[in-house]
Coordinates of C-alpha atoms and ligand atoms in Angstrom, one line a residue:
M1 CA -29.0 -1.2 17.0
S2 CA -29.6 -0.2 13.4
R3 CA -28.5 -2.9 11.0
P4 CA -26.3 -2.1 8.0
S5 CA -28.1 -2.5 4.8
F6 CA -26.3 -4.2 2.0
E7 CA -26.9 -4.1 -1.7
S8 CA -24.9 -5.4 -4.7
D9 CA -24.9 -3.1 -7.7
F10 CA -21.9 -5.0 -9.0
T11 CA -23.6 -8.4 -9.4
R12 CA -26.8 -6.7 -10.6
S13 CA -25.0 -4.8 -13.3
L14 CA -22.4 -7.2 -14.7
P15 CA -22.5 -10.6 -16.4
A16 CA -22.3 -13.5 -14.0
D17 CA -20.6 -16.9 -14.4
P18 CA -23.6 -19.2 -15.3
E19 CA -22.1 -22.1 -13.4
A20 CA -23.0 -22.4 -9.8
R21 CA -20.5 -25.1 -8.8
N22 CA -17.6 -23.8 -6.6
G23 CA -14.8 -25.6 -8.3
V24 CA -11.6 -24.4 -9.8
R25 CA -12.1 -23.6 -13.5
Q26 CA -11.6 -21.1 -16.3
V27 CA -14.5 -18.7 -16.2
T28 CA -15.3 -17.1 -19.5
G29 CA -17.6 -14.3 -20.6
S30 CA -18.3 -13.1 -17.1
C31 CA -17.0 -10.6 -14.5
Y32 CA -17.7 -12.8 -11.4
S33 CA -18.8 -16.1 -9.9
R34 CA -21.3 -16.2 -7.1
V35 CA -19.7 -18.1 -4.2
L36 CA -20.3 -18.4 -0.5
P37 CA -17.5 -18.0 2.1
T38 CA -16.5 -21.2 3.8
K39 CA -17.9 -21.6 7.3
V40 CA -15.3 -21.4 10.0
S41 CA -15.2 -22.9 13.5
K42 CA -14.9 -20.1 16.0
P43 CA -14.9 -16.5 14.8
Q44 CA -13.2 -14.2 17.2
L45 CA -12.8 -10.4 16.6
V46 CA -9.2 -9.4 17.1
A47 CA -9.4 -5.7 16.0
H48 CA -11.5 -3.3 14.1
A49 CA -10.9 0.2 12.6
S50 CA -13.5 2.6 13.9
E51 CA -12.8 5.1 11.2
V52 CA -13.7 2.6 8.6
A53 CA -16.9 1.6 10.5
D54 CA -17.7 5.3 10.5
L55 CA -17.3 5.5 6.8
L56 CA -19.9 2.8 6.5
D57 CA -22.2 4.4 9.1
L58 CA -22.0 1.3 11.3
P59 CA -23.1 1.9 14.9
D60 CA -20.3 1.9 17.6
D61 CA -21.9 -1.2 19.3
I62 CA -21.9 -3.3 16.1
W63 CA -18.9 -5.2 17.4
K64 CA -20.9 -6.5 20.3
S65 CA -23.2 -8.2 17.8
K66 CA -22.3 -11.8 17.4
E67 CA -24.2 -11.8 14.1
F68 CA -22.0 -9.1 12.6
V69 CA -18.8 -10.7 13.7
E70 CA -20.0 -14.0 12.2
A71 CA -20.7 -12.1 9.0
M72 CA -17.1 -10.7 9.1
A73 CA -15.9 -14.3 9.3
G74 CA -18.1 -15.4 6.4
N75 CA -20.3 -17.6 8.6
R76 CA -23.5 -15.8 7.8
Q77 CA -24.8 -13.4 5.2
L78 CA -26.6 -10.3 6.2
D79 CA -29.6 -8.9 4.3
G80 CA -28.8 -7.7 0.8
M81 CA -25.4 -9.5 0.6
D82 CA -24.8 -11.4 -2.6
P83 CA -21.3 -12.9 -2.2
Y84 CA -19.1 -13.3 -5.3
A85 CA -15.5 -13.6 -6.5
T86 CA -14.3 -11.6 -9.5
C87 CA -12.5 -12.8 -12.5
Y88 CA -9.2 -11.1 -13.5
G89 CA -5.9 -11.8 -15.1
G90 CA -2.5 -10.3 -14.8
H91 CA 1.1 -10.0 -15.7
Q92 CA 3.1 -11.6 -12.9
F93 CA 6.8 -10.5 -12.8
G94 CA 6.5 -9.3 -16.3
N95 CA 4.8 -12.4 -17.8
W96 CA 1.2 -12.8 -18.8
A97 CA -0.3 -15.3 -16.3
G98 CA -3.8 -15.7 -17.8
Q99 CA -6.7 -16.0 -15.4
L100 CA -6.0 -15.3 -11.7
G101 CA -9.1 -13.8 -10.1
D102 CA -10.2 -13.6 -6.5
G103 CA -8.7 -16.8 -5.3
R104 CA -9.3 -16.1 -1.7
A105 CA -11.2 -12.9 -1.6
I106 CA -15.0 -12.9 -1.5
N107 CA -16.9 -9.7 -2.0
L108 CA -20.0 -9.5 0.3
G109 CA -21.8 -6.6 -1.2
E110 CA -21.9 -2.8 -0.9
I111 CA -22.9 -0.3 1.7
V112 CA -24.1 3.1 0.6
N113 CA -23.4 5.6 3.4
Q114 CA -25.4 8.8 4.1
N115 CA -23.1 10.8 1.8
Q116 CA -24.1 8.5 -1.0
E117 CA -20.7 6.9 -1.2
R118 CA -20.7 3.3 -2.2
W119 CA -18.3 1.0 -0.4
V120 CA -17.6 -2.6 -1.3
L121 CA -16.8 -5.0 1.6
Q122 CA -14.6 -7.9 0.8
L123 CA -13.4 -10.8 3.0
K124 CA -9.8 -11.9 2.3
G125 CA -9.1 -15.5 3.3
A126 CA -12.8 -16.7 3.2
G127 CA -12.2 -20.0 1.4
P128 CA -11.8 -21.3 -2.1
T129 CA -13.5 -19.9 -5.1
P130 CA -13.4 -20.9 -8.8
Y131 CA -10.2 -18.8 -9.0
S132 CA -8.2 -20.5 -6.3
R133 CA -6.1 -22.5 -8.7
S134 CA -4.1 -24.9 -6.6
A135 CA -4.3 -23.0 -3.3
D136 CA -6.7 -23.2 -0.4
G137 CA -8.4 -19.8 -0.4
L138 CA -7.4 -19.1 3.2
A139 CA -5.2 -16.5 5.0
V140 CA -3.2 -16.8 8.2
L141 CA -3.0 -14.4 11.1
R142 CA 0.5 -13.3 10.2
S143 CA -0.4 -12.0 6.8
S144 CA -3.8 -10.7 8.0
V145 CA -2.3 -8.6 10.8
R146 CA 0.1 -7.2 8.2
E147 CA -2.7 -6.3 5.8
F148 CA -5.0 -4.9 8.5
L149 CA -2.3 -2.7 10.1
C150 CA -0.7 -1.5 6.9
S151 CA -4.0 -0.5 5.2
E152 CA -4.8 1.7 8.1
A153 CA -1.3 3.0 8.6
M154 CA -1.1 4.0 4.9
H155 CA -4.5 5.8 5.1
H156 CA -3.4 7.8 8.1
L157 CA -0.2 8.7 6.3
G158 CA -2.2 10.1 3.5
V159 CA -1.5 7.4 1.0
P160 CA -4.4 6.3 -1.2
T161 CA -5.2 2.7 -0.1
T162 CA -7.9 0.1 0.3
R163 CA -9.1 0.1 3.9
A164 CA -9.5 -2.6 6.5
L165 CA -12.6 -2.8 8.7
S166 CA -11.9 -5.9 10.8
L167 CA -9.5 -8.7 11.6
V168 CA -11.0 -11.9 12.9
L169 CA -9.5 -15.2 13.8
T170 CA -11.3 -18.1 12.3
G171 CA -10.5 -20.7 15.0
D172 CA -9.1 -23.0 12.3
Q173 CA -5.5 -23.9 11.5
V174 CA -4.0 -23.3 8.1
M175 CA -0.9 -25.1 6.7
R176 CA 1.7 -22.8 5.3
D177 CA 5.3 -23.2 4.1
M178 CA 6.4 -19.6 4.8
F179 CA 9.5 -19.7 2.7
Y180 CA 8.7 -22.6 0.4
S181 CA 11.5 -24.5 2.1
G182 CA 9.8 -27.7 2.7
N183 CA 8.8 -26.8 6.3
P184 CA 5.1 -26.4 6.3
Q185 CA 3.6 -25.4 9.7
L186 CA 0.1 -25.0 11.0
E187 CA -0.8 -21.3 11.6
P188 CA -3.9 -19.7 12.9
G189 CA -6.3 -18.8 10.2
A190 CA -7.7 -15.2 9.9
I191 CA -9.9 -13.0 7.8
V192 CA -9.6 -9.3 7.0
C193 CA -12.6 -7.4 5.8
R194 CA -11.3 -5.0 3.3
V195 CA -13.2 -1.9 2.1
A196 CA -12.9 0.2 -1.0
P197 CA -15.1 2.0 -3.6
S198 CA -13.9 -0.7 -6.0
F199 CA -11.5 -3.6 -6.1
T200 CA -11.2 -3.6 -9.9
R201 CA -7.6 -4.1 -11.0
F202 CA -5.7 -3.5 -14.2
G203 CA -5.9 -7.2 -14.7
S204 CA -9.7 -7.1 -14.5
F205 CA -9.6 -5.3 -17.9
Q206 CA -6.7 -7.3 -19.3
I207 CA -8.4 -10.7 -18.9
F208 CA -11.3 -9.8 -21.3
T209 CA -9.1 -8.2 -24.0
S210 CA -6.7 -11.2 -23.8
R211 CA -9.7 -13.5 -24.5
G212 CA -11.2 -11.3 -27.2
E213 CA -14.3 -10.8 -25.0
I214 CA -14.6 -7.1 -25.9
D215 CA -18.3 -7.0 -25.1
V216 CA -17.6 -8.0 -21.4
L217 CA -14.6 -5.5 -21.4
K218 CA -17.0 -2.8 -22.5
Q219 CA -19.5 -3.7 -19.8
L220 CA -16.9 -3.6 -17.0
A221 CA -15.3 -0.4 -18.3
G222 CA -18.8 1.2 -18.7
Y223 CA -19.7 0.2 -15.2
T224 CA -16.4 1.6 -13.8
L225 CA -17.0 4.8 -15.6
R226 CA -20.5 5.2 -14.4
L227 CA -19.7 4.3 -10.8
N228 CA -16.2 5.5 -10.1
F229 CA -15.6 8.2 -12.8
P230 CA -19.1 9.7 -13.3
H231 CA -17.6 13.1 -14.2
L232 CA -16.1 11.7 -17.4
G233 CA -19.5 11.3 -18.9
E234 CA -21.3 8.7 -20.9
P235 CA -19.3 5.7 -22.3
S236 CA -17.5 6.7 -25.6
P237 CA -14.0 6.3 -27.0
D238 CA -13.2 9.7 -25.6
A239 CA -14.5 8.8 -22.1
Y240 CA -12.5 5.6 -22.1
A241 CA -9.4 7.5 -23.1
A242 CA -10.1 10.0 -20.3
L243 CA -10.6 7.1 -17.9
F244 CA -7.2 5.8 -18.8
D245 CA -5.7 9.2 -18.4
E246 CA -7.1 9.5 -14.9
V247 CA -5.8 6.1 -13.9
C248 CA -2.4 7.2 -15.1
Q249 CA -2.6 10.4 -13.0
K250 CA -3.9 8.7 -9.9
T251 CA -1.2 6.0 -10.2
A252 CA 1.6 8.6 -10.5
K253 CA 0.4 10.3 -7.3
M254 CA 0.1 7.0 -5.4
I255 CA 3.7 6.0 -6.3
V256 CA 5.0 9.4 -5.3
H257 CA 3.4 8.8 -1.9
W258 CA 5.1 5.4 -1.7
M259 CA 8.4 7.1 -2.4
R260 CA 7.7 9.7 0.2
V261 CA 7.1 7.3 3.1
G262 CA 9.5 4.6 2.0
F263 CA 6.9 1.9 1.2
V264 CA 7.8 -1.0 -1.1
H265 CA 4.8 -2.9 -2.4
G266 CA 6.8 -6.0 -3.2
V267 CA 4.5 -7.6 -5.8
M268 CA 3.5 -4.9 -8.3
N269 CA 1.9 -7.4 -10.7
T270 CA -0.8 -5.9 -12.9
D271 CA -3.4 -7.9 -10.9
N272 CA -2.3 -6.0 -7.8
M273 CA -2.8 -2.5 -9.3
S274 CA -6.1 -0.8 -8.5
I275 CA -8.0 1.1 -11.2
L276 CA -8.6 3.8 -8.6
G277 CA -4.9 4.3 -7.9
L278 CA -5.2 2.7 -4.4
T279 CA -2.5 0.7 -2.8
I280 CA -4.0 -2.8 -2.9
D281 CA -3.0 -6.4 -1.9
Y282 CA -0.7 -6.1 1.1
G283 CA 1.5 -9.2 0.8
P284 CA 5.3 -9.2 1.1
Y285 CA 5.5 -5.4 1.3
G286 CA 8.1 -3.7 3.4
W287 CA 9.2 -0.3 4.7
L288 CA 12.6 1.0 4.0
E289 CA 14.7 1.1 7.1
N290 CA 18.2 2.2 5.7
Y291 CA 17.6 4.1 2.5
D292 CA 18.4 1.7 -0.3
P293 CA 16.7 2.1 -3.6
N294 CA 17.6 -1.5 -4.5
W295 CA 15.9 -3.1 -1.6
T296 CA 13.0 -5.5 -2.1
P297 CA 11.3 -7.2 0.8
N298 CA 10.0 -10.1 -1.3
T299 CA 12.2 -13.2 -1.3
T300 CA 10.5 -14.3 -4.5
D301 CA 11.8 -11.1 -6.1
A302 CA 15.3 -11.3 -4.6
S303 CA 17.1 -12.4 -7.8
G304 CA 15.6 -10.0 -10.3
R305 CA 14.6 -7.2 -7.9
R306 CA 12.0 -6.1 -10.3
Y307 CA 9.9 -4.6 -7.5
R308 CA 12.7 -2.9 -5.6
F309 CA 12.0 0.5 -4.1
G310 CA 13.6 2.6 -6.7
H311 CA 12.1 0.8 -9.6
Q312 CA 8.4 1.3 -8.5
P313 CA 7.8 4.4 -10.7
Q314 CA 9.0 2.5 -13.9
I315 CA 7.0 -0.6 -13.0
A316 CA 3.9 1.4 -12.6
L317 CA 4.5 2.9 -16.0
W318 CA 5.0 -0.6 -17.5
N319 CA 1.8 -1.8 -15.8
L320 CA -0.1 1.2 -17.1
A321 CA 1.1 0.4 -20.6
Q322 CA -0.4 -3.1 -20.2
L323 CA -3.7 -1.4 -19.1
G324 CA -3.5 0.8 -22.1
N325 CA -3.3 -2.3 -24.3
A326 CA -6.3 -3.7 -22.5
I327 CA -8.4 -0.6 -23.0
Y328 CA -7.3 0.0 -26.6
P329 CA -10.3 -1.9 -28.2
L330 CA -12.6 0.7 -26.5
V331 CA -10.6 3.7 -27.7
N332 CA -9.4 2.5 -31.1
Q333 CA -6.6 5.0 -31.2
T334 CA -3.1 4.7 -29.8
E335 CA -2.3 8.4 -29.6
P336 CA -4.4 9.4 -26.6
L337 CA -3.2 6.4 -24.7
E338 CA 0.4 7.1 -25.5
E339 CA -0.1 10.7 -24.5
S340 CA -1.5 9.6 -21.2
L341 CA 1.6 7.5 -20.5
G342 CA 3.7 10.5 -21.3
R343 CA 1.6 12.5 -18.9
Y344 CA 2.2 9.9 -16.3
Q345 CA 5.9 10.6 -16.5
K346 CA 5.4 14.3 -16.4
T347 CA 3.0 14.2 -13.5
F348 CA 5.3 11.8 -11.6
E349 CA 8.3 14.1 -12.1
E350 CA 6.4 17.2 -11.0
E351 CA 4.8 15.5 -8.0
W352 CA 8.0 13.9 -7.0
Q353 CA 9.8 17.3 -7.1
S354 CA 7.2 19.0 -5.0
M355 CA 7.1 16.0 -2.6
I356 CA 10.9 16.0 -2.1
A357 CA 10.9 19.8 -1.7
S358 CA 8.2 19.5 1.0
K359 CA 10.2 16.7 2.7
L360 CA 13.2 19.1 2.8
G361 CA 11.0 22.0 4.0
F362 CA 11.5 24.1 0.9
N363 CA 8.8 26.4 -0.3
G364 CA 9.0 24.7 -3.7
F365 CA 11.4 22.8 -5.9
D366 CA 13.8 25.1 -7.6
P367 CA 15.6 23.1 -10.4
K368 CA 18.5 25.5 -10.4
T369 CA 19.7 24.4 -7.0
D370 CA 17.5 21.5 -5.9
Q371 CA 18.4 19.1 -8.6
E372 CA 21.9 18.9 -7.3
I373 CA 20.8 19.0 -3.6
T374 CA 18.5 16.1 -4.0
S375 CA 20.9 13.9 -6.1
E376 CA 23.6 14.5 -3.5
L377 CA 21.1 13.8 -0.7
F378 CA 20.3 10.4 -2.2
A379 CA 24.1 9.7 -2.5
I380 CA 24.9 10.6 1.1
L381 CA 22.0 8.5 2.4
Q382 CA 23.7 5.5 0.9
L383 CA 27.2 6.2 2.2
A384 CA 26.4 4.6 5.5
E385 CA 23.2 2.7 6.5
T386 CA 20.8 5.6 7.2
D387 CA 17.3 5.2 8.5
M388 CA 15.2 7.1 6.0
T389 CA 12.3 7.9 8.3
I390 CA 14.5 9.1 11.2
F391 CA 16.8 11.1 8.9
F392 CA 14.0 13.2 7.4
R393 CA 12.1 13.6 10.6
N394 CA 15.2 14.8 12.5
L395 CA 16.4 16.9 9.7
A396 CA 13.6 19.3 10.6
K397 CA 15.2 19.8 14.0
I398 CA 18.4 21.4 12.6
D399 CA 18.5 25.1 12.9
V400 CA 19.3 26.0 9.3
H401 CA 19.8 29.6 10.1
H402 CA 22.7 28.9 12.4
F403 CA 24.2 25.8 10.9
G404 CA 28.0 26.1 10.6
R405 CA 30.4 23.2 10.0
S406 CA 33.6 23.2 11.9
K407 CA 36.2 23.3 9.2
E408 CA 38.8 21.3 11.1
E409 CA 36.8 18.4 12.4
P410 CA 33.5 18.0 10.7
E411 CA 30.9 16.3 13.0
L412 CA 27.5 15.1 12.2
P413 CA 24.8 17.2 13.8
S414 CA 23.6 15.5 17.0
Q415 CA 20.0 15.5 15.7
L416 CA 20.9 13.1 13.0
K417 CA 22.9 10.6 15.0
D418 CA 19.9 8.3 15.7
A419 CA 19.5 7.7 12.0
Y420 CA 22.7 5.7 11.5
Y421 CA 22.7 1.9 11.9
V422 CA 26.4 1.2 12.1
Q423 CA 28.6 3.7 13.8
E424 CA 31.8 2.2 12.3
Q425 CA 30.5 3.2 8.9
L426 CA 30.8 6.9 9.8
T427 CA 34.3 7.4 8.6
E428 CA 35.9 10.8 8.2
E429 CA 35.0 10.8 4.6
V430 CA 31.3 9.9 5.1
V431 CA 31.0 12.5 7.9
G432 CA 32.8 15.1 5.8
R433 CA 30.6 14.6 2.7
T434 CA 27.4 14.4 4.8
T435 CA 28.1 17.6 6.7
R436 CA 29.0 19.4 3.4
W437 CA 25.6 18.4 2.1
I438 CA 23.9 19.6 5.3
E439 CA 25.7 22.9 4.9
L440 CA 24.4 23.2 1.4
Y441 CA 21.0 22.2 2.5
A442 CA 21.0 24.7 5.4
Q443 CA 21.9 27.6 3.1
R444 CA 19.2 26.6 0.6
A445 CA 16.5 26.1 3.3
S446 CA 17.3 29.3 5.1
S447 CA 17.1 31.3 1.8
D448 CA 13.4 30.5 1.8
G449 CA 13.1 32.8 4.9
N450 CA 10.9 30.7 7.0
S451 CA 11.1 30.5 10.8
I452 CA 12.5 27.3 12.3
E453 CA 9.1 26.5 13.8
D454 CA 7.3 27.0 10.5
R455 CA 9.7 24.9 8.6
Q456 CA 9.6 22.2 11.2
D457 CA 5.8 22.1 11.3
R458 CA 5.6 21.8 7.5
M459 CA 8.3 19.1 7.4
N460 CA 6.7 17.1 10.2
A461 CA 3.4 17.1 8.3
V462 CA 5.0 15.1 5.4
N463 CA 7.9 13.2 7.2
P464 CA 6.2 10.7 9.5
K465 CA 7.6 9.8 12.9
Y466 CA 5.8 6.5 13.0
V467 CA 5.6 4.0 10.1
L468 CA 4.8 0.2 10.3
R469 CA 8.4 -0.9 10.6
N470 CA 8.8 -4.5 9.5
Y471 CA 10.0 -5.7 12.9
L472 CA 7.2 -3.9 14.7
A473 CA 4.6 -5.8 12.7
Q474 CA 6.5 -9.0 13.4
L475 CA 6.6 -8.4 17.1
A476 CA 2.9 -7.8 17.2
I477 CA 2.3 -11.0 15.2
D478 CA 4.5 -13.0 17.5
K479 CA 2.4 -12.0 20.5
S480 CA -0.8 -12.3 18.6
E481 CA -0.1 -15.9 17.6
K482 CA 0.2 -16.6 21.3
G483 CA -3.2 -15.1 21.9
D484 CA -2.1 -11.6 23.1
H485 CA -3.4 -9.1 20.6
S486 CA -2.5 -6.0 22.6
Q487 CA 0.4 -5.0 20.4
V488 CA -1.8 -5.1 17.3
L489 CA -4.2 -2.7 19.0
E490 CA -1.4 -0.5 20.3
L491 CA 0.2 -0.2 16.8
L492 CA -3.1 0.6 15.3
E493 CA -3.5 3.4 17.8
V494 CA 0.0 4.8 17.3
L495 CA -0.2 4.6 13.5
R496 CA -3.4 6.6 13.6
R497 CA -1.3 9.7 14.2
P498 CA 1.9 9.0 12.3
Y499 CA 3.0 12.7 12.1
D500 CA 2.4 13.5 15.8
E501 CA 5.2 13.3 18.4
Q502 CA 3.1 11.0 20.8
P503 CA 5.3 11.2 23.9
G504 CA 5.6 7.8 25.5
K505 CA 5.5 6.0 22.2
E506 CA 9.0 6.7 21.1
E507 CA 9.9 3.0 21.1
F508 CA 7.8 2.6 18.0
A509 CA 9.9 5.2 16.2
R510 CA 13.2 3.6 16.9
R511 CA 15.4 2.2 14.2
R512 CA 15.3 -1.5 13.6
P513 CA 17.2 -3.3 16.4
D514 CA 20.1 -5.5 15.3
W515 CA 18.4 -8.8 16.1
A516 CA 15.8 -8.0 13.4
R517 CA 18.4 -7.4 10.7
N518 CA 18.1 -10.9 9.2
R519 CA 15.0 -12.3 10.9
P520 CA 12.3 -13.8 8.7
G521 CA 9.3 -11.5 8.7
C522 CA 11.4 -8.5 9.6
S523 CA 13.7 -8.4 6.6
M524 CA 12.5 -11.2 4.3
L525 CA 9.0 -12.0 3.4
S526 CA 7.4 -14.3 0.9
C527 CA 4.1 -14.5 -1.0
S528 CA 3.1 -17.5 1.2
S529 CA 0.4 -16.0 3.3
Ligands
LIG1 P1 -1.1 -12.4 -5.0 O1 0.2 -12.5 -5.6 O2 -1.2 -12.6 -3.5 O3 -1.8 -11.1 -5.4 O4 -2.0 -13.5 -5.6 C1 -2.1 -13.8 -7.0 C2 -3.2 -14.7 -7.2 O5 -3.2 -15.9 -6.4 C3 -4.6 -14.1 -7.0 O6 -5.5 -14.6 -7.9 C4 -4.9 -14.6 -5.6 O7 -6.3 -14.6 -5.4 C5 -4.4 -16.0 -5.6 N1 -4.1 -16.5 -4.3 C6 -3.1 -16.0 -3.4 N2 -3.1 -16.7 -2.3 C7 -4.1 -17.6 -2.4 C8 -4.6 -18.6 -1.5 N3 -4.1 -18.9 -0.3 N4 -5.7 -19.4 -2.0 C9 -6.2 -19.1 -3.2 N5 -5.8 -18.2 -4.1 C10 -4.7 -17.5 -3.7
LIG2 MG1 -3.3 -10.1 -5.6

């Protein structure tokens, strides 16, 4: 078996914390601290993503190697690894929180694949680092299953995201108070190996500017430019402004994808925003079941709902403005940065319109008609609890060329009935208004002149049948905690092809059952992971 070869350009290129001691502290003037993962008792591989292994050119039989599984649990280092935790800061819930950093993530090093792509491998839950503050540096199976499955589900949905290579149980128990309610419990410890071209966050830049460490800021920004944005040229004020502009564009596109698939991140703090516009840090995220722009999965966010579904585009803009402030010392002009923020809004609007047009099966977004059609759509989706994923998927099944509403007794098209959670909410008024919208929609869609098959194929390519419904993840976790990991593997498999019909797997496409409506883990999540 060929061995993966690791290197660490990051640690070679950027200033290191001179202190070797692994204790909690403020780390100044450096981008990272070298730190070894904590040894665990009994590493056991639960799952791996073969597509991610392929990205890294890992051989298929690598998972049979005890040495490699040990490395994915942090128990041993492979040749070329130079483990470290990075220093970053961030705004949490709108307030500057100072130094945060990789409190439980340890970067192992990088693999350069045969296409010359450089991938960083990072263990999440590998033990304390200088950035662990008052926490233990560990992760539990519950949150690790959620991170592992969601990273891969998002990728296969076409949403930019960090990836997940492996999920291992550590064999150790971890104490967690899931809802901060004074009921701590022991849970199985686990580690996910995450993979991305860079784990640099908005907060990675913010920390240096906040401390006036402009020299370090420049080194990190120069490194990011060279490594991740080489087409922007040599470091210069213009190149840094262009870097910021690209981050704005990439972020706009990422958020449009979230809105398309009904994903709510849950903790869009600036330390959880990737400089590459990747979805990062899967914690108390959730998937919209009934369409509700005010929904947030995060119990910590329940009062302010800062990170609710419908607020994500504005929060991303706010976060980008903070990044703009952090990058300002390298650009020394506010105009280009402000222009980029303006372009974020423009790009978001354009991408959102073309996204919603594609979800509806239109050839393009025609403001003359489609402004009204979409605003009425989002109104009717909220009249009764309506499953967003099922609604859009099944809308494609309606024959728009022959849709006629019976004037006397409007009735919902049978194709949409599965989308409704509470039949009693389907009053005459709701049904009437909804069918009026469908009639409007059908006229508009048929005017594009596409065949029913063509329209359906195009809609099915953007409206997933399978998403990581909150209750599905929880059912898989329940089994996994008892030692049966089959459902994690089955979900991983189904979520590889979210747009395919997959006969026999329909149970994974059903709307949330009633028992899950208020069950912890299914409808409410916390940061305690
Ligand atoms: P999050 O809200 O999960 O993105 O985390 C915010 C900060 O807390 C980051 O610096 C994390 O590394 C840190 N953190 C979260 N959980 C833990 C943990 N169990 N141990 C140490 N640090 C943690
Ligand atoms: Mg985080």
